[in-house]
C-alpha cells in the first residue's frame, strides 16, 4: 500500500511539473490578437475592403517572418457597415470578449470619433486609420494616426496657394453635413478669410442628398473663382456628374479640394474624362516624388491579390497606409519587446517609424508632425480605362511644392488637354 501511494505521489508530482511547464509554453504560443472594425459595406465599403487587404498583407508578411515576440499575429475584423452607431459596441466586444492585445481604429472620421472616449477611458493604444481631428477634443495620449494630415491647414493650404498664384478673389463652399466635412469646412473658411477671399456662395447639404443640380446652378450663378467641395464618395460622384452635365461657368478656375472617393479606382474609371481639370486631395499618386522604399513592390503584390479579392485594383489611397499601420506596430513591439500599451505609446512618440509611405514622426497629439497631403490635378484622363492611372501624368501632383510634379492649370484649360 505504501509502495502504491509512493508511486502515485511520484506520478502526481511529474504531472504537476509537466503542467507547470506546459501552461506557460502554451500561453506563449497563443497568437497576438489585433482587433479592429472596417467599413466592408455601406458608403465607405469599397475603400474599406481595399484597406483590409493592405492590413492582411502585413499580417501575412509578419507571420512569414515568425510573427511578433515569437507568436503569430491574428487579425480580428468586424464590419462596421460605415456607421458610427456600430463601432462602440464592436470595440467593447473586441476589448472585453475577444480580449485583443492591440487595437486599430475603424476607417474614416465619423466611425472613429464614436470610440475615442471609450479607448481613452480604458487607457488603450489606438492606431488611427485615416481620421481627421478626432483627437482634437479628446486629447488621448495613446492615439497615432496613419493619415498624412494634421489640421485643416495641412489639407487646405496647398489648394489655396494655387488660388493665390492664379490671383483668384472669390470662393464658393459646398459641404456635406457630416463631422469630417464640417470640420474641414470650418478650417477652409478660416483660411479663406485670412487670405481675404470673398465668399459668394455657401451651402451645407444632408448626407442623403443625391441631386446636386440646383446647387451647381446656384454656384454657377454666383460666379465664384474657386469652388471648394467637402464630400463623401457617393456625393463626390454626383457632384462631378452634375458639373459635367450643367456646367460650372467660365469664372471657375479652381474646383475640388476635399472630396472623398475620387481616389478610388472604381470612381476614377466610371467618371473618366469628367475628372479632367479637377484638383483634389490624395495620399499617393504614381509620380516620381512618391517613390518611397518598398511602396512599388507593395502595390505590385497588392494588384495581383486585388483581382482575386475583387477590390480596388489600384490601391493607391488606403492600402499602403494600412500596411504602414502594421509596420509601425511591428517596429514598436519588436523594439520594446512588449505589448504594454503605455510602453508602445512612448516608443511611437519618441521614434521615427520607417514605412512604405515614408518616414513618420508623430506630434504630441498623435498626428503627423510633418503632414503631407497631396493636391493632384486630373489631366488627359480617358474614359473606361483604369490602367491609365498606374502611369504618371494622369494625377499630376500640384502641391505641396516639395512633392510637386507640375504646375496647376486653370480648370477650363486642364479640361481641354
CSV table of C-alpha atoms in Angstrom, one decimal:
chain,number,residue,atom,x,y,z
A,1,UNK,CA,0.0,0.0,0.0
A,2,UNK,CA,2.8,2.4,0.9
A,3,UNK,CA,4.5,1.5,-2.4
A,4,UNK,CA,1.4,2.3,-4.3
A,5,UNK,CA,1.0,5.7,-2.5
A,6,UNK,CA,4.6,6.5,-3.2
A,7,UNK,CA,4.2,5.7,-6.9
A,8,UNK,CA,1.0,7.8,-7.0
A,9,UNK,CA,2.8,10.8,-5.5
A,10,UNK,CA,5.6,10.4,-7.9
A,11,UNK,CA,3.2,10.4,-10.9
A,12,UNK,CA,1.2,13.3,-9.5
A,13,UNK,CA,4.4,15.3,-9.0
A,14,UNK,CA,5.5,14.6,-12.5
A,15,UNK,CA,2.2,15.7,-13.8
A,16,UNK,CA,2.3,18.8,-11.8
A,17,UNK,CA,5.8,19.6,-13.1
A,18,UNK,CA,4.6,18.9,-16.7
A,19,UNK,CA,1.5,21.0,-16.3
A,20,UNK,CA,3.5,23.8,-14.7
A,21,UNK,CA,5.9,23.8,-17.6
A,22,UNK,CA,3.4,23.3,-20.4
A,23,UNK,CA,0.9,26.0,-19.4
A,24,UNK,CA,3.3,29.0,-19.9
A,25,UNK,CA,4.6,27.4,-23.1
A,26,UNK,CA,1.0,27.1,-24.4
A,27,UNK,CA,0.3,30.7,-23.4
A,28,UNK,CA,3.5,31.8,-25.3
A,29,UNK,CA,2.1,30.2,-28.4
A,30,UNK,CA,-1.2,32.0,-28.3
A,31,UNK,CA,-1.5,34.5,-31.2
A,32,UNK,CA,-1.2,38.2,-30.7
A,33,UNK,CA,-4.7,39.4,-31.4
A,34,UNK,CA,-5.0,42.7,-33.3
A,35,UNK,CA,-8.6,43.8,-33.4
A,36,UNK,CA,-10.5,46.4,-35.4
A,37,UNK,CA,-13.6,47.2,-37.4
A,38,UNK,CA,-13.6,48.1,-41.0
A,39,UNK,CA,-16.2,49.5,-43.4
A,40,UNK,CA,-16.9,46.5,-45.6
A,41,UNK,CA,-20.4,47.5,-46.6
A,42,UNK,CA,-22.1,50.9,-46.7
A,43,UNK,CA,-20.9,54.1,-48.3
A,44,UNK,CA,-17.2,53.6,-47.3
A,45,UNK,CA,-17.2,49.9,-48.1
A,46,UNK,CA,-15.3,50.0,-51.4
A,47,UNK,CA,-12.4,51.8,-49.8
A,48,UNK,CA,-12.6,49.7,-46.6
A,49,UNK,CA,-12.3,46.4,-48.4
A,50,UNK,CA,-9.1,47.6,-50.1
A,51,UNK,CA,-7.8,48.9,-46.8
A,52,UNK,CA,-8.4,45.5,-45.2
A,53,UNK,CA,-6.4,43.8,-47.9
A,54,UNK,CA,-3.4,46.1,-47.1
A,55,UNK,CA,-3.6,45.0,-43.4
A,56,UNK,CA,-4.0,41.4,-44.3
A,57,UNK,CA,-0.8,41.6,-46.4
A,58,UNK,CA,1.1,42.9,-43.4
A,59,UNK,CA,-0.2,40.0,-41.2
A,60,UNK,CA,0.9,37.6,-43.9
A,61,UNK,CA,4.3,39.1,-44.1
A,62,UNK,CA,5.0,39.4,-40.4
A,63,UNK,CA,3.9,35.9,-39.8
A,64,UNK,CA,6.2,34.6,-42.6
A,65,UNK,CA,9.0,36.2,-40.5
A,66,UNK,CA,7.9,34.3,-37.4
A,67,UNK,CA,5.3,36.8,-36.0
A,68,UNK,CA,5.9,39.1,-33.1
A,69,UNK,CA,7.7,38.1,-29.9
A,70,UNK,CA,7.7,34.6,-31.2
A,71,UNK,CA,4.0,34.5,-31.6
A,72,UNK,CA,1.8,34.6,-34.7
A,73,UNK,CA,-0.4,37.6,-35.4
A,74,UNK,CA,-4.1,37.1,-35.7
A,75,UNK,CA,-6.3,39.9,-37.2
A,76,UNK,CA,-9.8,40.1,-35.8
A,77,UNK,CA,-12.1,42.1,-38.1
A,78,UNK,CA,-15.7,43.2,-37.8
A,79,UNK,CA,-17.8,45.0,-40.5
A,80,UNK,CA,-18.9,48.4,-39.0
A,81,UNK,CA,-21.1,49.0,-42.1
A,82,UNK,CA,-19.7,52.5,-42.4
A,83,UNK,CA,-21.8,53.5,-39.4
A,84,UNK,CA,-20.7,55.2,-36.2
A,85,UNK,CA,-23.6,53.6,-34.4
A,86,UNK,CA,-21.9,50.2,-34.6
A,87,UNK,CA,-18.4,51.0,-33.6
A,88,UNK,CA,-18.7,51.4,-29.8
A,89,UNK,CA,-20.3,48.0,-29.5
A,90,UNK,CA,-17.8,46.4,-31.7
A,91,UNK,CA,-14.8,47.8,-29.8
A,92,UNK,CA,-16.4,46.9,-26.5
A,93,UNK,CA,-16.6,43.3,-27.7
A,94,UNK,CA,-13.0,43.4,-29.0
A,95,UNK,CA,-11.8,44.5,-25.6
A,96,UNK,CA,-14.0,42.6,-23.2
A,97,UNK,CA,-14.9,39.4,-25.1
A,98,UNK,CA,-12.2,38.8,-27.7
A,99,UNK,CA,-9.5,40.1,-25.4
A,100,UNK,CA,-7.4,41.6,-28.2
A,101,UNK,CA,-3.9,42.7,-27.4
A,102,UNK,CA,-3.9,45.7,-29.7
A,103,UNK,CA,-6.4,47.9,-31.4
A,104,UNK,CA,-6.6,49.6,-34.8
A,105,UNK,CA,-9.3,52.2,-35.4
A,106,UNK,CA,-12.1,52.0,-38.0
A,107,UNK,CA,-11.5,53.6,-41.4
A,108,UNK,CA,-12.7,57.2,-41.5
A,109,UNK,CA,-13.5,60.1,-39.1
A,110,UNK,CA,-17.1,59.5,-38.1
A,111,UNK,CA,-16.9,55.8,-37.1
A,112,UNK,CA,-13.6,56.6,-35.2
A,113,UNK,CA,-14.9,59.6,-33.3
A,114,UNK,CA,-17.6,57.4,-31.7
A,115,UNK,CA,-15.0,55.2,-30.0
A,116,UNK,CA,-12.4,57.8,-28.8
A,117,UNK,CA,-14.0,58.3,-25.4
A,118,UNK,CA,-14.0,54.5,-24.8
A,119,UNK,CA,-10.4,53.9,-25.6
A,120,UNK,CA,-9.3,56.9,-23.6
A,121,UNK,CA,-11.3,55.8,-20.6
A,122,UNK,CA,-9.8,52.3,-20.9
A,123,UNK,CA,-6.3,53.7,-21.3
A,124,UNK,CA,-5.7,51.8,-24.6
A,125,UNK,CA,-3.4,52.4,-27.5
A,126,UNK,CA,-5.3,53.1,-30.7
A,127,UNK,CA,-3.7,53.1,-34.2
A,128,UNK,CA,-5.7,55.5,-36.3
A,129,UNK,CA,-6.9,54.9,-39.8
A,130,UNK,CA,-7.5,58.0,-41.9
A,131,UNK,CA,-9.4,60.0,-39.5
A,132,UNK,CA,-9.5,63.8,-39.2
A,133,UNK,CA,-9.2,65.7,-35.9
A,134,UNK,CA,-10.9,63.0,-33.9
A,135,UNK,CA,-8.4,63.6,-31.1
A,136,UNK,CA,-8.6,67.4,-31.1
A,137,UNK,CA,-11.1,67.5,-28.2
A,138,UNK,CA,-10.5,64.1,-26.6
A,139,UNK,CA,-6.7,64.6,-26.3
A,140,UNK,CA,-5.9,60.9,-25.8
A,141,UNK,CA,-2.1,60.5,-25.5
A,142,UNK,CA,-2.1,56.9,-26.9
A,143,UNK,CA,-3.6,57.8,-30.3
A,144,UNK,CA,-1.5,57.5,-33.5
A,145,UNK,CA,-3.0,58.3,-36.9
A,146,UNK,CA,-1.7,56.8,-40.1
A,147,UNK,CA,-3.1,59.6,-42.2
A,148,UNK,CA,-0.7,62.2,-43.8
A,149,UNK,CA,-2.5,65.2,-42.4
A,150,UNK,CA,-2.8,67.2,-39.2
A,151,UNK,CA,-5.2,70.1,-39.0
A,152,UNK,CA,-7.3,71.8,-41.6
A,153,UNK,CA,-4.3,73.9,-42.8
A,154,UNK,CA,-2.5,70.7,-43.8
A,155,UNK,CA,-5.4,69.9,-46.2
A,156,UNK,CA,-6.2,73.4,-47.4
A,157,UNK,CA,-3.0,75.4,-47.7
A,158,UNK,CA,-1.8,73.8,-50.9
A,159,UNK,CA,-5.2,74.3,-52.5
A,160,UNK,CA,-5.5,78.0,-51.7
A,161,UNK,CA,-1.8,78.6,-52.6
A,162,UNK,CA,-2.9,77.7,-56.1
A,163,UNK,CA,-5.7,80.2,-55.8
A,164,UNK,CA,-3.2,82.9,-54.9
A,165,UNK,CA,-1.0,82.0,-57.9
A,166,UNK,CA,-4.0,82.4,-60.1
A,167,UNK,CA,-4.9,85.7,-58.3
A,168,UNK,CA,-8.4,84.5,-57.5
A,169,UNK,CA,-10.7,86.5,-55.3
A,170,UNK,CA,-14.0,84.8,-54.7
A,171,UNK,CA,-14.9,81.4,-53.4
A,172,UNK,CA,-17.9,79.1,-53.1
A,173,UNK,CA,-18.2,76.3,-50.4
A,174,UNK,CA,-20.2,73.1,-50.8
A,175,UNK,CA,-20.1,71.0,-47.6
A,176,UNK,CA,-21.6,67.7,-46.5
A,177,UNK,CA,-23.4,67.9,-43.2
A,178,UNK,CA,-21.1,65.2,-41.6
A,179,UNK,CA,-18.4,65.6,-38.9
A,180,UNK,CA,-15.4,65.3,-41.2
A,181,UNK,CA,-16.7,67.6,-43.9
A,182,UNK,CA,-17.9,70.2,-41.4
A,183,UNK,CA,-14.6,70.2,-39.5
A,184,UNK,CA,-12.6,70.6,-42.7
A,185,UNK,CA,-15.1,73.2,-43.9
A,186,UNK,CA,-14.6,75.3,-40.8
A,187,UNK,CA,-10.9,75.3,-41.3
A,188,UNK,CA,-11.1,76.0,-45.1
A,189,UNK,CA,-13.4,79.0,-44.4
A,190,UNK,CA,-11.0,80.4,-41.8
A,191,UNK,CA,-8.0,80.1,-44.1
A,192,UNK,CA,-10.0,81.7,-47.0
A,193,UNK,CA,-11.0,84.6,-44.7
A,194,UNK,CA,-7.3,85.2,-43.8
A,195,UNK,CA,-6.5,85.3,-47.5
A,196,UNK,CA,-9.3,87.9,-47.9
A,197,UNK,CA,-11.2,85.8,-50.3
A,198,UNK,CA,-14.8,86.8,-50.6
A,199,UNK,CA,-17.4,84.0,-50.0
A,200,UNK,CA,-20.1,84.3,-52.7
A,201,UNK,CA,-21.9,81.0,-52.0
A,202,UNK,CA,-22.0,78.6,-49.1
A,203,UNK,CA,-24.2,75.5,-48.8
A,204,UNK,CA,-24.3,72.6,-46.4
A,205,UNK,CA,-26.3,69.6,-47.7
A,206,UNK,CA,-27.7,66.5,-46.0
A,207,UNK,CA,-25.7,63.2,-46.3
A,208,UNK,CA,-28.7,61.7,-48.1
A,209,UNK,CA,-28.6,64.2,-51.0
A,210,UNK,CA,-28.5,62.6,-54.4
A,211,UNK,CA,-29.4,65.5,-56.7
A,212,UNK,CA,-27.0,68.4,-56.7
A,213,UNK,CA,-28.3,70.2,-59.9
A,214,UNK,CA,-29.9,73.1,-58.0
A,215,UNK,CA,-26.7,73.7,-56.0
A,216,UNK,CA,-24.5,73.6,-59.1
A,217,UNK,CA,-26.8,76.1,-60.8
A,218,UNK,CA,-26.6,78.3,-57.8
A,219,UNK,CA,-22.8,78.2,-57.8
A,220,UNK,CA,-22.7,79.0,-61.5
A,221,UNK,CA,-25.0,82.0,-60.9
A,222,UNK,CA,-22.7,83.2,-58.1
A,223,UNK,CA,-19.8,83.2,-60.5
A,224,UNK,CA,-17.0,82.3,-58.0
A,225,UNK,CA,-13.3,82.0,-59.0
A,226,UNK,CA,-12.9,79.0,-56.6
A,227,UNK,CA,-15.2,76.1,-55.6
A,228,UNK,CA,-14.1,74.2,-52.5
A,229,UNK,CA,-16.1,70.9,-52.1
A,230,UNK,CA,-16.1,68.7,-49.0
A,231,UNK,CA,-17.9,65.5,-49.8
A,232,UNK,CA,-18.2,61.7,-49.3
A,233,UNK,CA,-17.9,59.1,-52.1
A,234,UNK,CA,-21.4,59.0,-53.4
A,235,UNK,CA,-21.8,62.8,-53.1
A,236,UNK,CA,-18.4,63.3,-54.9
A,237,UNK,CA,-19.5,61.3,-57.9
A,238,UNK,CA,-22.9,63.0,-58.1
A,239,UNK,CA,-21.2,66.5,-57.9
A,240,UNK,CA,-18.7,65.7,-60.7
A,241,UNK,CA,-21.5,64.4,-62.9
A,242,UNK,CA,-23.7,67.5,-62.2
A,243,UNK,CA,-20.9,69.8,-63.1
A,244,UNK,CA,-20.3,67.9,-66.3
A,245,UNK,CA,-24.0,68.0,-67.2
A,246,UNK,CA,-24.8,71.5,-66.2
A,247,UNK,CA,-21.5,73.4,-66.4
A,248,UNK,CA,-20.0,75.5,-63.6
A,249,UNK,CA,-19.4,78.7,-65.6
A,250,UNK,CA,-16.3,80.3,-67.1
A,251,UNK,CA,-15.4,82.2,-63.9
A,252,UNK,CA,-14.3,79.0,-62.0
A,253,UNK,CA,-10.6,78.4,-62.3
A,254,UNK,CA,-10.2,76.0,-59.4
A,255,UNK,CA,-12.6,73.3,-58.2
A,256,UNK,CA,-12.3,70.3,-55.9
A,257,UNK,CA,-10.3,70.2,-52.7
A,258,UNK,CA,-11.7,67.8,-50.0
A,259,UNK,CA,-13.7,65.2,-52.0
A,260,UNK,CA,-13.5,61.6,-50.6
A,261,UNK,CA,-13.9,59.0,-53.2
A,262,UNK,CA,-12.1,60.5,-56.2
A,263,UNK,CA,-9.1,58.4,-55.1
A,264,UNK,CA,-10.9,55.1,-55.7
A,265,UNK,CA,-10.2,53.2,-58.9
A,266,UNK,CA,-13.9,52.3,-59.5
A,267,UNK,CA,-14.8,56.0,-59.2
A,268,UNK,CA,-12.0,57.2,-61.4
A,269,UNK,CA,-12.8,54.6,-64.0
A,270,UNK,CA,-16.5,55.4,-64.0
A,271,UNK,CA,-16.1,59.2,-64.2
A,272,UNK,CA,-13.2,59.0,-66.7
A,273,UNK,CA,-12.7,62.2,-68.7
A,274,UNK,CA,-15.2,64.1,-66.5
A,275,UNK,CA,-12.4,64.3,-63.9
A,276,UNK,CA,-10.1,66.3,-66.1
A,277,UNK,CA,-9.3,69.7,-64.5
A,278,UNK,CA,-10.4,68.8,-61.0
A,279,UNK,CA,-7.9,69.4,-58.2
A,280,UNK,CA,-8.3,67.2,-55.2
A,281,UNK,CA,-6.5,65.8,-52.2
A,282,UNK,CA,-4.8,62.5,-52.3
A,283,UNK,CA,-2.4,60.4,-50.2
A,284,UNK,CA,-0.4,58.8,-53.0
A,285,UNK,CA,0.0,59.1,-56.8
A,286,UNK,CA,2.4,57.1,-59.0
A,287,UNK,CA,4.6,60.2,-59.6
A,288,UNK,CA,8.4,60.3,-59.2
A,289,UNK,CA,8.3,62.2,-55.9
A,290,UNK,CA,6.3,59.3,-54.2
A,291,UNK,CA,8.9,56.6,-54.8
A,292,UNK,CA,9.4,55.6,-51.1
A,293,UNK,CA,11.3,52.4,-50.4
A,294,UNK,CA,9.0,49.4,-50.8
A,295,UNK,CA,5.9,51.1,-52.0
A,296,UNK,CA,6.1,50.0,-55.6
A,297,UNK,CA,6.8,46.4,-54.7
A,298,UNK,CA,3.8,46.5,-52.3
A,299,UNK,CA,1.5,47.9,-55.0
A,300,UNK,CA,2.6,45.2,-57.5
A,301,UNK,CA,1.8,42.5,-55.0
A,302,UNK,CA,-1.4,44.2,-54.0
A,303,UNK,CA,-2.6,44.4,-57.6
A,304,UNK,CA,-2.4,40.7,-58.0
A,305,UNK,CA,-4.2,40.0,-54.8
A,306,UNK,CA,-6.8,42.6,-55.6
A,307,UNK,CA,-8.0,40.7,-58.6
A,308,UNK,CA,-8.9,37.6,-56.5
A,309,UNK,CA,-10.3,39.8,-53.7
A,310,UNK,CA,-12.3,41.9,-56.1
A,311,UNK,CA,-11.3,45.2,-54.6
A,312,UNK,CA,-9.9,48.4,-55.8
A,313,UNK,CA,-7.3,47.3,-58.4
A,314,UNK,CA,-5.0,50.3,-57.9
A,315,UNK,CA,-4.9,50.6,-54.1
A,316,UNK,CA,-3.3,54.0,-54.0
A,317,UNK,CA,-5.4,55.6,-51.3
A,318,UNK,CA,-5.7,53.4,-48.3
A,319,UNK,CA,-3.9,50.0,-48.7
A,320,UNK,CA,-0.2,51.3,-48.4
A,321,UNK,CA,-1.2,53.3,-45.3
A,322,UNK,CA,-2.9,50.3,-43.7
A,323,UNK,CA,0.1,48.2,-44.4
A,324,UNK,CA,2.1,51.0,-42.7
A,325,UNK,CA,-0.1,50.6,-39.6
A,326,UNK,CA,1.2,47.1,-39.3
A,327,UNK,CA,4.8,48.2,-39.9
A,328,UNK,CA,4.5,50.7,-37.1
A,329,UNK,CA,3.1,48.1,-34.7
A,330,UNK,CA,5.8,45.7,-35.7
A,331,UNK,CA,8.6,48.2,-35.1
A,332,UNK,CA,7.3,49.3,-31.7
A,333,UNK,CA,6.6,45.7,-30.4
A,334,UNK,CA,10.0,44.4,-31.7
A,335,UNK,CA,12.0,47.3,-30.3
A,336,UNK,CA,10.3,47.3,-26.8
A,337,UNK,CA,9.7,43.5,-26.7
A,338,UNK,CA,6.4,44.5,-25.1
A,339,UNK,CA,2.7,44.6,-25.7
A,340,UNK,CA,2.2,47.1,-22.9
A,341,UNK,CA,0.2,50.0,-24.4
A,342,UNK,CA,2.0,52.7,-22.4
A,343,UNK,CA,5.4,51.3,-23.4
A,344,UNK,CA,4.4,51.1,-27.0
A,345,UNK,CA,2.9,54.6,-27.0
A,346,UNK,CA,6.1,56.0,-25.5
A,347,UNK,CA,8.2,54.4,-28.3
A,348,UNK,CA,5.8,55.7,-31.0
A,349,UNK,CA,6.1,59.2,-29.6
A,350,UNK,CA,9.8,59.2,-29.5
A,351,UNK,CA,10.9,57.4,-32.7
A,352,UNK,CA,10.5,57.9,-36.4
A,353,UNK,CA,8.6,55.0,-38.0
A,354,UNK,CA,10.0,53.6,-41.2
A,355,UNK,CA,7.2,52.6,-43.6
A,356,UNK,CA,6.4,52.1,-47.3
A,357,UNK,CA,4.7,55.5,-47.3
A,358,UNK,CA,7.9,57.2,-45.9
A,359,UNK,CA,9.2,58.1,-42.5
A,360,UNK,CA,6.6,59.1,-40.0
A,361,UNK,CA,7.1,61.1,-36.8
A,362,UNK,CA,4.2,61.8,-34.5
A,363,UNK,CA,3.4,65.1,-32.7
A,364,UNK,CA,2.1,65.2,-29.2
A,365,UNK,CA,-1.5,64.8,-30.4
A,366,UNK,CA,-0.7,61.6,-32.3
A,367,UNK,CA,-0.9,63.2,-35.8
A,368,UNK,CA,1.9,63.5,-38.3
A,369,UNK,CA,4.5,66.1,-37.1
A,370,UNK,CA,5.1,66.9,-40.8
A,371,UNK,CA,1.9,66.4,-42.7
A,372,UNK,CA,1.9,65.6,-46.4
A,373,UNK,CA,-1.5,66.0,-48.1
A,374,UNK,CA,-1.1,65.9,-51.8
A,375,UNK,CA,-3.1,68.0,-54.2
A,376,UNK,CA,-3.4,66.3,-57.6
A,377,UNK,CA,-4.9,67.6,-60.8
A,378,UNK,CA,-6.5,65.1,-63.2
A,379,UNK,CA,-5.3,65.6,-66.7
A,380,UNK,CA,-5.6,63.7,-70.0
A,381,UNK,CA,-7.9,61.1,-68.5
A,382,UNK,CA,-9.7,58.9,-70.9
A,383,UNK,CA,-13.0,57.1,-70.5
A,384,UNK,CA,-13.3,53.5,-69.3
A,385,UNK,CA,-9.6,52.8,-68.7
A,386,UNK,CA,-8.5,52.1,-65.1
A,387,UNK,CA,-5.0,51.0,-66.2
A,388,UNK,CA,-4.1,54.6,-67.3
A,389,UNK,CA,-3.9,55.6,-63.7
A,390,UNK,CA,-0.9,53.4,-63.0
A,391,UNK,CA,1.1,55.8,-65.2
A,392,UNK,CA,2.5,59.2,-64.2
A,393,UNK,CA,0.8,62.3,-65.6
A,394,UNK,CA,-2.8,61.4,-65.1
A,395,UNK,CA,-2.8,62.7,-61.5
A,396,UNK,CA,-0.2,65.5,-61.6
A,397,UNK,CA,0.9,66.5,-58.1
A,398,UNK,CA,0.4,70.3,-57.9
A,399,UNK,CA,1.2,70.7,-54.2
A,400,UNK,CA,2.8,70.8,-51.8
A,401,UNK,CA,5.9,72.2,-53.5
A,402,UNK,CA,8.4,69.6,-52.4
A,403,UNK,CA,6.3,66.8,-53.9
A,404,UNK,CA,5.0,68.7,-57.0
A,405,UNK,CA,5.5,67.2,-60.4
A,406,UNK,CA,3.8,70.0,-62.3
A,407,UNK,CA,2.1,73.4,-62.0
A,408,UNK,CA,-1.7,73.6,-61.7
A,409,UNK,CA,-3.7,74.7,-64.7
A,410,UNK,CA,-7.0,76.6,-64.7
A,411,UNK,CA,-10.0,74.3,-64.7
A,412,UNK,CA,-11.1,75.1,-68.3
A,413,UNK,CA,-7.6,74.8,-69.7
A,414,UNK,CA,-6.9,71.5,-68.0
A,415,UNK,CA,-10.2,70.0,-69.3
A,416,UNK,CA,-9.1,70.7,-72.9
A,417,UNK,CA,-5.8,68.9,-72.6
